[in-house]
Coordinates of C-alpha atoms and ligand atoms in Angstrom, one line a residue:
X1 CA 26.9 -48.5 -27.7
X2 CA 29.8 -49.7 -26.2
X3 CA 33.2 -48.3 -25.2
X4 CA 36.0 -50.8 -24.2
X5 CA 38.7 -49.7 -21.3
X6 CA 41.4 -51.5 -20.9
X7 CA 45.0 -51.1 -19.3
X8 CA 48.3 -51.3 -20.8
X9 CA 49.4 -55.0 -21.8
X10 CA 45.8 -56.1 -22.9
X11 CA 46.4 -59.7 -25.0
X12 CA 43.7 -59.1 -27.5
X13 CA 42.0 -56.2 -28.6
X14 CA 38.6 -55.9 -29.3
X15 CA 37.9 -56.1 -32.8
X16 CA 35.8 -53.3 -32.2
X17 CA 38.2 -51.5 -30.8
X18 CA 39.4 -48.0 -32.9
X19 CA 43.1 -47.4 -32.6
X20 CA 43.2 -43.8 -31.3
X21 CA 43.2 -44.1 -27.7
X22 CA 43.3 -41.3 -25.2
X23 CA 45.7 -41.8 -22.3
X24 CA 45.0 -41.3 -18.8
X25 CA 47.0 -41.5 -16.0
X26 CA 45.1 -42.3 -12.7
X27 CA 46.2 -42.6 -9.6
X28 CA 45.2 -46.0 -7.6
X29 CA 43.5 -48.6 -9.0
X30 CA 40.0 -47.8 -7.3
X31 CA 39.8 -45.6 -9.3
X32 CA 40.1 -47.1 -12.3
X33 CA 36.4 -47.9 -11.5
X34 CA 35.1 -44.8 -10.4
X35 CA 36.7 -43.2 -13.3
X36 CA 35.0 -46.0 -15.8
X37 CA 32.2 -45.5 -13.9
X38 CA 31.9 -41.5 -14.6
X39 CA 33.1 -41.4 -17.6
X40 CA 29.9 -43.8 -18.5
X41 CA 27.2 -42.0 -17.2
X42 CA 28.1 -38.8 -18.0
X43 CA 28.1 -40.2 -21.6
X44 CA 25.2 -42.0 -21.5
X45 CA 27.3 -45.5 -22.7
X46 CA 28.1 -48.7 -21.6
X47 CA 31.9 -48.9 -20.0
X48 CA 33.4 -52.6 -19.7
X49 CA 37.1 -52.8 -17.8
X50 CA 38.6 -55.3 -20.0
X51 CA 41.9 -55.9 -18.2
X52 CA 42.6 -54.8 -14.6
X53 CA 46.0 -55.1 -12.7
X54 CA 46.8 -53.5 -9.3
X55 CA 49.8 -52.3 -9.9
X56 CA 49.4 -50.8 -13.2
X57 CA 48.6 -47.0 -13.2
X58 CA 48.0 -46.2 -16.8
X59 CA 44.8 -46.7 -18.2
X60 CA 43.6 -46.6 -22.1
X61 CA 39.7 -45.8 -23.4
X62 CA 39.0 -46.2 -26.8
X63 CA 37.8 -42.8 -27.6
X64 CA 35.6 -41.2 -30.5
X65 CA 35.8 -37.1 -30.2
X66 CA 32.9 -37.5 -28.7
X67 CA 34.3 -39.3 -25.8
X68 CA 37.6 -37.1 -25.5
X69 CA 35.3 -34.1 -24.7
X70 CA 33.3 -36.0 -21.8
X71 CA 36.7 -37.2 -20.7
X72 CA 37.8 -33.6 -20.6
X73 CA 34.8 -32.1 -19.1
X74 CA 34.7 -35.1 -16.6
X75 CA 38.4 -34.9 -15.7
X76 CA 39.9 -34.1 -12.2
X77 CA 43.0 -32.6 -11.6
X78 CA 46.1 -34.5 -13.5
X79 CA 43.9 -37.4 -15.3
X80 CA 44.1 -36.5 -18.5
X81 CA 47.2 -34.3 -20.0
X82 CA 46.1 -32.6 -23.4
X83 CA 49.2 -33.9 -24.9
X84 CA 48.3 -37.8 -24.8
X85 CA 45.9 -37.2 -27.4
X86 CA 49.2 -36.7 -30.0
X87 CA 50.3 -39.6 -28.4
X88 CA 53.1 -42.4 -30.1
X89 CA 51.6 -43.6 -33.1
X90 CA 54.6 -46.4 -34.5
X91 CA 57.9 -48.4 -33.6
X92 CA 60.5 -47.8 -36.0
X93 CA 63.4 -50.1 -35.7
X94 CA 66.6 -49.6 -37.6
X95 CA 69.3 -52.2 -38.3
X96 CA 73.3 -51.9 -38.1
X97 CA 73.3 -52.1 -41.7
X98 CA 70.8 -48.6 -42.0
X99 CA 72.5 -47.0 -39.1
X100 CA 76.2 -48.0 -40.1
X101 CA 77.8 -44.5 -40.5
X102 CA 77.1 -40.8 -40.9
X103 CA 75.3 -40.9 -44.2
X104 CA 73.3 -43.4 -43.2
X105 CA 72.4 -41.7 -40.2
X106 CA 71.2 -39.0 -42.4
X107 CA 69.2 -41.1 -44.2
X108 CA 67.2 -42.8 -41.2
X109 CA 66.7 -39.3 -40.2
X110 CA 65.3 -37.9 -43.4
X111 CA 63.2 -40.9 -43.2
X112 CA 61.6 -40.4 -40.1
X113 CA 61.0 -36.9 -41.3
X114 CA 59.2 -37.9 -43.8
X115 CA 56.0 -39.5 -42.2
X116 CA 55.5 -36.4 -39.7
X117 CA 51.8 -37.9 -39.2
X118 CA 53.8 -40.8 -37.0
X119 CA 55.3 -40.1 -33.8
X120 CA 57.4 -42.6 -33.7
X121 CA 59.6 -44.4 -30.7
X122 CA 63.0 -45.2 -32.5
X123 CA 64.9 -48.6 -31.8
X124 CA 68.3 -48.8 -33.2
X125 CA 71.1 -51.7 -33.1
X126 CA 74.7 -50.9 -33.4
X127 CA 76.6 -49.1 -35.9
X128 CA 77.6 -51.8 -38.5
X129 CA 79.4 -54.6 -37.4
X130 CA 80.0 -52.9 -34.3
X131 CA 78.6 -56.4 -32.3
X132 CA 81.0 -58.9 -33.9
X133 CA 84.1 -56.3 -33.5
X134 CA 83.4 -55.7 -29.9
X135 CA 83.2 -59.9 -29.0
X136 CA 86.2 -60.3 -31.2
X137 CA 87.8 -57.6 -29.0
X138 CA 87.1 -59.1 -25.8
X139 CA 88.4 -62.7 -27.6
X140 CA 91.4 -61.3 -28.2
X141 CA 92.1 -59.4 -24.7
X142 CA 91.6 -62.6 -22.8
X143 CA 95.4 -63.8 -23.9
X144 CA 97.0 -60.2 -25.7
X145 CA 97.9 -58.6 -22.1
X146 CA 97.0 -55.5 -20.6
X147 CA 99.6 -53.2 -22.5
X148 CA 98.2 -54.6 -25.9
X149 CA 94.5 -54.1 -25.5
X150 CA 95.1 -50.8 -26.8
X151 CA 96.3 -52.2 -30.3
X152 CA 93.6 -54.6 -30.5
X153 CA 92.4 -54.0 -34.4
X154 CA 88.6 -54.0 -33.6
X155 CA 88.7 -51.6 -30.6
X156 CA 90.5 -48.9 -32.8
X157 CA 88.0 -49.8 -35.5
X158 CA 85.1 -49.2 -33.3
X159 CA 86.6 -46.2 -31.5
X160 CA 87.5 -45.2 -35.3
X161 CA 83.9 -45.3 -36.8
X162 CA 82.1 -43.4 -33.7
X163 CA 84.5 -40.5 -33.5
X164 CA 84.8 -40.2 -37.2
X165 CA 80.6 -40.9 -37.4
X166 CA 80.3 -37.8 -35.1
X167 CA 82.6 -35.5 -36.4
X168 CA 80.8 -35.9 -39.9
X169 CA 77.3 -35.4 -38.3
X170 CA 78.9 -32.8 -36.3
X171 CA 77.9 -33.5 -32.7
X172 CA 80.0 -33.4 -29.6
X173 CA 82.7 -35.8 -29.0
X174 CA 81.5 -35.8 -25.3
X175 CA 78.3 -37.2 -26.5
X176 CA 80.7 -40.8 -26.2
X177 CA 83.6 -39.7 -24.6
X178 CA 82.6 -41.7 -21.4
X179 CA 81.6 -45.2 -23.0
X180 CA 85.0 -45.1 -25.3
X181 CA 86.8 -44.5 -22.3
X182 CA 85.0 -47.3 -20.2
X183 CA 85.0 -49.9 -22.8
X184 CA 88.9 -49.3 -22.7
X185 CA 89.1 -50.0 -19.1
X186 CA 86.5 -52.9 -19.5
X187 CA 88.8 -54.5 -21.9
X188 CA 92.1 -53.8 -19.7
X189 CA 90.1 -55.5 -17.0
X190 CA 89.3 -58.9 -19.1
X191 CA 93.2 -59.2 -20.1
X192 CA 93.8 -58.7 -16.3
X193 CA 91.9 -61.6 -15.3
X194 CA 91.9 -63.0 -18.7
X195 CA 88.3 -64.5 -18.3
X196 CA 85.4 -63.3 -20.4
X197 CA 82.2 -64.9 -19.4
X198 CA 79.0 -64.4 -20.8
X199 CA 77.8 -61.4 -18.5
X200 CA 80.8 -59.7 -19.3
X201 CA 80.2 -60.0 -22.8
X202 CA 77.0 -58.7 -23.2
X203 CA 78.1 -55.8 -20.8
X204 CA 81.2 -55.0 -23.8
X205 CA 78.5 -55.5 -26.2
X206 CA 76.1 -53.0 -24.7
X207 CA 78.6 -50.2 -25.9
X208 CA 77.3 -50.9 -29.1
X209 CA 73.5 -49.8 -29.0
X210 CA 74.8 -47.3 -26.1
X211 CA 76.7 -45.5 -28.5
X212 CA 74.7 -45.5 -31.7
X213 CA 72.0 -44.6 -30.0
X214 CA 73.5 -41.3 -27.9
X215 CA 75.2 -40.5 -31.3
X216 CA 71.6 -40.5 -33.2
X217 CA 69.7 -38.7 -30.6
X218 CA 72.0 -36.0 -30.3
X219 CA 72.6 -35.2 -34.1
X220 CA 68.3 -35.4 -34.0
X221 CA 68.3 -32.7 -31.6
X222 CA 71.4 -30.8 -33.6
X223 CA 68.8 -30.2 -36.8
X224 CA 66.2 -29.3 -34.3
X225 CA 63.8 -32.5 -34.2
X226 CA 63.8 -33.0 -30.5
X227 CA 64.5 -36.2 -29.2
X228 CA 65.8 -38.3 -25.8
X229 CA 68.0 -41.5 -25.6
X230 CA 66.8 -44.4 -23.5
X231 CA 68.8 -47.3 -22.6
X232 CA 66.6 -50.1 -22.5
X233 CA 67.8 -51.7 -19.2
X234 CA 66.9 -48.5 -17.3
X235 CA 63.4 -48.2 -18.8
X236 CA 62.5 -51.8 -17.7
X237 CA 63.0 -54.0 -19.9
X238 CA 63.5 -57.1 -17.6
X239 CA 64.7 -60.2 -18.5
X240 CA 65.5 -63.7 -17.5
X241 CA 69.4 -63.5 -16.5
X242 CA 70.4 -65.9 -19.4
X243 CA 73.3 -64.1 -20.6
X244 CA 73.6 -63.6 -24.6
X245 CA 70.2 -65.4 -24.8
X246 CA 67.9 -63.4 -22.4
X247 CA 64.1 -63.6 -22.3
X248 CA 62.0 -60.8 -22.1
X249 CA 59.9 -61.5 -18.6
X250 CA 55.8 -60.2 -19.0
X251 CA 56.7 -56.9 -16.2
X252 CA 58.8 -55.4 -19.0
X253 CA 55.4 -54.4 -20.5
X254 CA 53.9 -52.4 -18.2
X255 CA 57.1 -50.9 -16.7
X256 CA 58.0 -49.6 -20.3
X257 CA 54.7 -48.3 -21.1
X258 CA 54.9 -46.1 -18.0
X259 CA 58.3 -44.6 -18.6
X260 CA 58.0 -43.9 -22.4
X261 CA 54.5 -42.6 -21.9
X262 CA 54.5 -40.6 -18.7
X263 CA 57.8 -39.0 -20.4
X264 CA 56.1 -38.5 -23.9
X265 CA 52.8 -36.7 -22.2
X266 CA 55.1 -34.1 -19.8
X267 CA 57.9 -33.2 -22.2
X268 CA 57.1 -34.7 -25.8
X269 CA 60.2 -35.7 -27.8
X270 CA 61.1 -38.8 -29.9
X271 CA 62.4 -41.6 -28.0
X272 CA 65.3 -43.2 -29.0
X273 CA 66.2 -46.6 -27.2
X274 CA 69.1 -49.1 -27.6
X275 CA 67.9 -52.6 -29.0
X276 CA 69.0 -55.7 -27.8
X277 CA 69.7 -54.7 -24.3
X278 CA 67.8 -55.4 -21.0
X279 CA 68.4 -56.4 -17.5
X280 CA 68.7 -59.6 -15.4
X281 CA 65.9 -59.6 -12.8
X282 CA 68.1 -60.9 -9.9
X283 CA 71.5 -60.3 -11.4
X284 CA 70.5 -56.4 -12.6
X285 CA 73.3 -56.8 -14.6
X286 CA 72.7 -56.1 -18.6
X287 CA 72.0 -58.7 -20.8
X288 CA 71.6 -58.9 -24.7
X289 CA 68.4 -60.6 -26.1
X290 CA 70.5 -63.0 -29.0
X291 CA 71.9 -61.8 -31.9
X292 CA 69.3 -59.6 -34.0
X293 CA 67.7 -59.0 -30.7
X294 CA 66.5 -55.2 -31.6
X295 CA 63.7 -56.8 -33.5
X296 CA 62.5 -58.1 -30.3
X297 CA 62.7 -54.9 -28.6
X298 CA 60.8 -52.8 -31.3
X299 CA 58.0 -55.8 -30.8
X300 CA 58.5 -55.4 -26.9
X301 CA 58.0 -51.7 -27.0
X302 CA 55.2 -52.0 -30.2
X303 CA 52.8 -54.4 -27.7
X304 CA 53.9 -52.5 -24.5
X305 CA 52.2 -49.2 -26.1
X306 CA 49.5 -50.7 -28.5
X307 CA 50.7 -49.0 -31.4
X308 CA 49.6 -48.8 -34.5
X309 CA 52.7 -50.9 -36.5
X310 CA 55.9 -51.7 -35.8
X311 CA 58.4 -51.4 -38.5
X312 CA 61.4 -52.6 -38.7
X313 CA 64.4 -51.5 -41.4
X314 CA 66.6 -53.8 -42.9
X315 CA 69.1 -53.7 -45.8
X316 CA 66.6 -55.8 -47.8
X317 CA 63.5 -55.3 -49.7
X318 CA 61.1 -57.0 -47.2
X319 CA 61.4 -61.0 -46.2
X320 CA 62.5 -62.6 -48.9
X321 CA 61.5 -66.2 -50.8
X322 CA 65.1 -67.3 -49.5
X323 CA 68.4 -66.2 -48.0
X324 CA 69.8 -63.6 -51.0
X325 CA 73.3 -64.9 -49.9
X326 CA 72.5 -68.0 -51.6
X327 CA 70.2 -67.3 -54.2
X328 CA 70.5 -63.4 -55.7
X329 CA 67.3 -63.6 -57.4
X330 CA 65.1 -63.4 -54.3
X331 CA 61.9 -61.6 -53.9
X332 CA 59.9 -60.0 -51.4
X333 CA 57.0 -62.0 -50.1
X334 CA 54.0 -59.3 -49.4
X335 CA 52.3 -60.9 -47.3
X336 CA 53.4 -63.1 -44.0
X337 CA 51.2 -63.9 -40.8
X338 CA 52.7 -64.3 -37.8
X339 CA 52.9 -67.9 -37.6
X340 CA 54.5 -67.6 -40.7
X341 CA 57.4 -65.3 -40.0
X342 CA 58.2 -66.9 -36.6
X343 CA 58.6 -70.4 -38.4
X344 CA 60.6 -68.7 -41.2
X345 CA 62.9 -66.7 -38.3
X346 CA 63.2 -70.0 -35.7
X347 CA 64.6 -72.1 -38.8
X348 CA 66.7 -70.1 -39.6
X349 CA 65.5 -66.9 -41.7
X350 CA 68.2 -64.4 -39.9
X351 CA 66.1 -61.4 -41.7
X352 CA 63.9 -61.4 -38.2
X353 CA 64.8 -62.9 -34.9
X354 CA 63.3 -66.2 -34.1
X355 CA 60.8 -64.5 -30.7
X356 CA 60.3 -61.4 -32.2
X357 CA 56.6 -62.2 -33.9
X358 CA 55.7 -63.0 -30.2
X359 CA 54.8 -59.9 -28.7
X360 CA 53.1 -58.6 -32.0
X361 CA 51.2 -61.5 -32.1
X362 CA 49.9 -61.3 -28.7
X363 CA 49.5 -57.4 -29.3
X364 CA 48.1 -58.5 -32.8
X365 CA 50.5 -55.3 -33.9
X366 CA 50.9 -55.5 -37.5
X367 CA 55.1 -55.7 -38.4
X368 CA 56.1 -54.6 -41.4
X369 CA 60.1 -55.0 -42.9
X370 CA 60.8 -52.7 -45.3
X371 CA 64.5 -51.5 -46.8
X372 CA 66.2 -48.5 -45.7
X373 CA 68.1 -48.5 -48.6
X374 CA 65.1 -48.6 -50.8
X375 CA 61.7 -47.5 -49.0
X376 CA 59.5 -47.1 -52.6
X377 CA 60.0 -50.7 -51.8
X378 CA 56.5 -51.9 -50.3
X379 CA 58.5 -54.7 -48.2
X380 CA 56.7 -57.2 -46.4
X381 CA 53.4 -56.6 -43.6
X382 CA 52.8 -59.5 -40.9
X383 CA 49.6 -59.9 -39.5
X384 CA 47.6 -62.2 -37.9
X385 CA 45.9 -63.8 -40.8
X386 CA 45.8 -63.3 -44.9
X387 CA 44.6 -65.0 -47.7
X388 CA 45.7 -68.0 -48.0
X389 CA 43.6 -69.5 -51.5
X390 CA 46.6 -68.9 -53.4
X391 CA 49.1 -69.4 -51.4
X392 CA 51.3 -72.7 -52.0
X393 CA 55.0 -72.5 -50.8
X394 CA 56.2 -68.6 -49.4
X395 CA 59.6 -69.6 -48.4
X396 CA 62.7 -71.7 -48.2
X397 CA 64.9 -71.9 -45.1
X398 CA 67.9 -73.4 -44.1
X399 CA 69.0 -73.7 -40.5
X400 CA 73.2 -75.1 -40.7
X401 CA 75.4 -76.2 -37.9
X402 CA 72.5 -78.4 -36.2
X403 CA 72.9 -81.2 -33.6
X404 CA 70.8 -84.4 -34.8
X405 CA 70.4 -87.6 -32.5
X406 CA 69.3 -91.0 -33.7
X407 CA 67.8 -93.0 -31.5
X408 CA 67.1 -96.2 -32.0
X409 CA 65.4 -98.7 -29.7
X410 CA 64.2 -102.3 -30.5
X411 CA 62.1 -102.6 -27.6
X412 CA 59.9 -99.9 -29.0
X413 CA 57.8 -102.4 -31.2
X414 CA 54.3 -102.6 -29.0
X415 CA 56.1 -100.5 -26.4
X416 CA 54.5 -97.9 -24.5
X417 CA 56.3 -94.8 -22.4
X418 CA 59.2 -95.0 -24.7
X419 CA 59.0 -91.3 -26.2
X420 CA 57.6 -90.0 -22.9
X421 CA 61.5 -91.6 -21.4
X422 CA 63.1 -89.9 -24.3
X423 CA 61.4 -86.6 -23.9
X424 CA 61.6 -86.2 -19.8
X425 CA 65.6 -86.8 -20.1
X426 CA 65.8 -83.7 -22.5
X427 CA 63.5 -82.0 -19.9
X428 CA 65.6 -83.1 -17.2
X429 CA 68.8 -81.1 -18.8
X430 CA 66.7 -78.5 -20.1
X431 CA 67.3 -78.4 -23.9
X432 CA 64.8 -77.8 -26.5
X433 CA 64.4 -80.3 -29.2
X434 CA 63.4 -78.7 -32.6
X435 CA 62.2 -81.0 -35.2
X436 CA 61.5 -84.8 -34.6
X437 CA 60.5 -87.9 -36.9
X438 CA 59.5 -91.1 -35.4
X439 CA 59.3 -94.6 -36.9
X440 CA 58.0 -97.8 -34.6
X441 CA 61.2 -98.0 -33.1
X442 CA 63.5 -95.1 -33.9
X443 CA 63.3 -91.0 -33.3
X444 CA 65.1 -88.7 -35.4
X445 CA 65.6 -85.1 -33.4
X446 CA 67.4 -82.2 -33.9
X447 CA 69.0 -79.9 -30.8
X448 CA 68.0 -76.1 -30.9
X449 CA 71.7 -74.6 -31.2
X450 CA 71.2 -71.4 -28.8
X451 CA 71.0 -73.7 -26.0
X452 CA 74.2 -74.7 -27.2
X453 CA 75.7 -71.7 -27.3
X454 CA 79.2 -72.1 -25.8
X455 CA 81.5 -74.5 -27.4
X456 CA 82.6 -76.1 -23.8
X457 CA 78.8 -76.3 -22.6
X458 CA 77.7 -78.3 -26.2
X459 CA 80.8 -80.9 -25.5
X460 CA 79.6 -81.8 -22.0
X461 CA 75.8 -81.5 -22.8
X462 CA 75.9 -83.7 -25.5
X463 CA 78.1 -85.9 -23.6
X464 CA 75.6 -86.4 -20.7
X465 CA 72.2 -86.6 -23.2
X466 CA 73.9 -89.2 -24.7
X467 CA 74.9 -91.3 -21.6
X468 CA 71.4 -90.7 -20.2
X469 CA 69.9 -91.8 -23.4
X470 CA 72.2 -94.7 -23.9
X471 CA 70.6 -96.1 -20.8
X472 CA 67.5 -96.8 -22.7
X473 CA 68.5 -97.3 -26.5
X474 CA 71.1 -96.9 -28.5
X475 CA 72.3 -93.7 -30.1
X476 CA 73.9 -92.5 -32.8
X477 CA 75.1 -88.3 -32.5
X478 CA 75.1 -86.2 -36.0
X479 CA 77.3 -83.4 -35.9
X480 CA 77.4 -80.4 -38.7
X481 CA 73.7 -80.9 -39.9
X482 CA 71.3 -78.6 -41.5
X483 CA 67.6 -78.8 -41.7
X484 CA 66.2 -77.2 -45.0
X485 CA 62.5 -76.3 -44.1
X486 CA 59.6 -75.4 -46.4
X487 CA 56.8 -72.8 -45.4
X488 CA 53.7 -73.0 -47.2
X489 CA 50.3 -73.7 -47.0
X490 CA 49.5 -76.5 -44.7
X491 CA 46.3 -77.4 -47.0
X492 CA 48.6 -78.1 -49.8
X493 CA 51.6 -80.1 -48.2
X494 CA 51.0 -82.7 -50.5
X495 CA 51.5 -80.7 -53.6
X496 CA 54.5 -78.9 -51.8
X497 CA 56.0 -82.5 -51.5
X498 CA 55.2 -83.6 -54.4
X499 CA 57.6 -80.8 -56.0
X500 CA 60.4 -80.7 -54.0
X501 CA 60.8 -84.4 -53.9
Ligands
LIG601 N1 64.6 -65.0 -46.1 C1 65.3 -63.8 -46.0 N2 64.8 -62.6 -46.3 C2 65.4 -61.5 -46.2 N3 66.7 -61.4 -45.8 C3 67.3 -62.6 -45.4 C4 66.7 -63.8 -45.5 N4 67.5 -64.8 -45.1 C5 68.7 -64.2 -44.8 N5 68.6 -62.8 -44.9 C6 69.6 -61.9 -44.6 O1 69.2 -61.1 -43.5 C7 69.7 -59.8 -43.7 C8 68.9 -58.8 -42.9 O2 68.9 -59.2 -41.5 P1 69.9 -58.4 -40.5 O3 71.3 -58.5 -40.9 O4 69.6 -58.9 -39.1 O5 69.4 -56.9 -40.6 P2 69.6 -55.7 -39.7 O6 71.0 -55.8 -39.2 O7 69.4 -54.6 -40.7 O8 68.5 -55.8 -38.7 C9 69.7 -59.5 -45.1 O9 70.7 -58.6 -45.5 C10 69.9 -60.9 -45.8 O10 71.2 -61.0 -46.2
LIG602 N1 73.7 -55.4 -32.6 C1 73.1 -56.7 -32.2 C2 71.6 -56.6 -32.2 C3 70.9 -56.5 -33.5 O1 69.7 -56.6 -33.5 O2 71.6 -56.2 -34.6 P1 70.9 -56.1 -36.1 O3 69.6 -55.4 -36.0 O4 71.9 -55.3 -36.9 O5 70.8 -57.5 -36.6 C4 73.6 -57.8 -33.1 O6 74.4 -57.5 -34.0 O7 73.2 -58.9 -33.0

């Protein structure tokens, strides 16, 4: 027999591998070894270090009882704490829509009371449509002057709905006090200079997640469920410094496994950490992950730890067959792999966002949506594979405002190098292409819109593709397109054609 140790951040589990792991914190990583090593012969099986990393201090063993007591017996003094073995079981993530005012706070609380098997690490986003109201707030102060920030609609909305939210839940004012006050002086301080770039709007956005989440924790702890409020940016979640569109870099893994743990094994109580947020790595300022970036932290957080699930709440019964906004009549697809959902989210699906399926993918961490508002509802589980025998078309997409470039060359007839040109110039400027046709000699592409994300960047990047490209063929620029997309079985695209044409 075989047991499999590996460290935090391991790509693929065994498929051996049981779920309940044991947590052990050790000090260098010689020991790692010696510890693998012990733990082996004193129980008479084989150990095999799967993953090994200097600097990472946290080590997991797939454990049987069997193997807890051995470790126990075997252990030395601060390797194993007791409490690991009740260790985080789940990701629960919860949406502006589920976390949108006191009685909804309620809810998500009863909720998470109601599975008290799961120990759960809670990711929420803002209260409602806290985002939006903050950037239209910081819109506005760049021209209203400093002695009319204060009358700014969407502040006094957002001020309104916190201190009203806590009164009803009946926590502290102080519990926000601060943040209300410094997201008053941040606003004075973009009508001063009357600049807002992108780092300073994902700092005002920040307030969001920092308030929802301070509010929820403390009203947990007010009906006696303990719990502790994380910002994500000071747990390490690092990312590139893209502002509004940051990427999560691979060290957020193990920094936030070490944090969330080592807190959870010396004073257990239910973490609660902002969504969307993280920091630059050589800026340290605070970035946001793109709109509907909390799903990508719960996935962060769900691979970091090697839990069980990751759920994530929505105002919807699951991912649907289409956008509900355009067609009421909707339903919940069960069953989605990976693949699947991360096509349906990157062309446009908003229910998910588009790199959220990465980490759980690479974690292989089943996700599963489900509705707040509704959870009888069994919602929708992604995992690595399903059956696909019956499966023809699962969804229908449509991605609007896209850039599409014609391209049209005459030379291309027997030509060779011609696409390689084409692609190295889009390289060169460093935006992604999304979907391309070819014919002998002309391409059809369309421009991935979050590299295009402000309106005087798209003007001038367009502009200069275009004049590079020009150089080479000639080009016609599509403005205001949308790209419908179909996601099915791959084995049937001829029958899914067929259909829709
Ligand atoms: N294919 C789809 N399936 C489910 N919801 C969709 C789909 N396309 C668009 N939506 C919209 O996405 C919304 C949920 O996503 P989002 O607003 O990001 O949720 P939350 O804020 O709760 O995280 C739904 O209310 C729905 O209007
Ligand atoms: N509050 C952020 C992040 C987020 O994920 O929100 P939601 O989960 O409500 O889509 C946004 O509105 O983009």
């Amino acid at each position: 027999m075989e047991i499999a140790m590996h460290l935090f951040g391991v790509q693929t589990p065994q498929p051996a591998f049981s779920r309940r792991h044991l947590h052990c914190q050790l000090l260098s990583s010689q020991k790692h070894l010696h510890f693998a090593t012990s733990v082996a012969s004193a129980s008479g099986l084989r150990c095999r270090i799967v993953q090994n990393c200097r600097s990472w201090r946290v080590l997991r063993v797939s454990c049987e009882e069997r193997i807890v007591d051995v470790l126990k017996r075997n252990k030395t003094k601060n390797q194993i704490c007791d409490g690991a073995l009740n260790e985080l079981t789940c990701v629960m993530k919860f949406g502006g829509s589920s976390v949108a005012s006191a009685d909804r706070m309620r809810e998500v609380a009863d909720l998470i009371l109601k599975f008290p098997e799961e120990k759960p690490v809670i990711v929420l986003s803002a209260m409602g449509k806290t985002t939006n109201k903050l950037l239209l707030a910081g819109e506005k102060a760049v021209s209203c002057g400093i002695s009319n920030v204060s009358d700014i609609d969407e502040l006094s909305c957002v001020k309104e709905l916190h201190l009203r939210t806590m009164d009803e839940l009946g926590i502290d004012k102080s519990t926000v006090s601060t943040h209300l006050e410094e997201l008053d002086q941040l606003l004075k301080a973009i009508a001063q200079v009357k600049e807002l770039t992108l780092r300073t709007k994902d700092y005002l956005v920040s307030f969001g997640e920092c308030m929802s989440t301070r509010i929820f924790a403390a009203y947990l702890n007010k009906i006696g469920v303990k719990a502790r409020q994380y910002d994500a940016f000071d747990i390490g979640f690092i990312t590139t410094d893209d502002f509004t569109n940051a990427d999560i870099l691979e060290a957020t893994y193990p920094a936030v496994a070490k944090r969330l743990h080592s807190d959870w094994i010396s004073d257990p109580a239910i973490p609660i950490v902002t969504g969307y947020l993280g920091k630059g790595w050589r800026s340290c300022a605070v970035t946001t992950l793109g709109r509907g970036g909390s799903d990508l932290t719960a996935t962060t957080i769900g691979k970091a730890l090697g839990l069980q699930e990751i759920q994530v709440w929505k105002d919807v019964d699951g991912v649907l067959t289409c956008d509900p906004n355009i067609y009421p009549l909707a339903e919940p697809v069960p069953h989605l792999t990976f693949e699947e959902a991360a096509e349906l989210a990157y062309f446009g699906a908003q229910v998910l966002h588009p790199q959220s399926m990465r980490p759980a993918r690479e974690g292989d961490i089943p996700v599963r949506v489900k509705n707040s508002y509704n959870p009888k509802a069994p919602g929708t589980l992604i995992t690595r594979s399903r059956d696909m025998s019956k499966a023809v078309l699962t969804s229908i997409v449509v991605k609007r405002n896209v850039t599409m470039l014609d391209i049209v060359s005459t030379r291309m007839l027997g030509q060779f190098g011609f696409l390689a040109k084409v692609f190295s110039i889009f390289e060169d400027l460093g935006i992604s292409v999304d979907v391309v046709a070819t014919s002998e000699v002309s391409i059809s592409l369309t421009l991935d819109p979050s590299k295009l994300w402000s309106r005087e960047l798209i003007q001038q990047e367009l502009d200069h593709v275009v004049e590079e490209l020009e150089k080479i063929a000639v080009v016609n620029l599509l403005q205001h397109r949308s790209i419908i997309s179909l996601i099915g079985n791959v084995q049937r695209s001829s029958l899914i054609l067929e259909k829709v044409l």
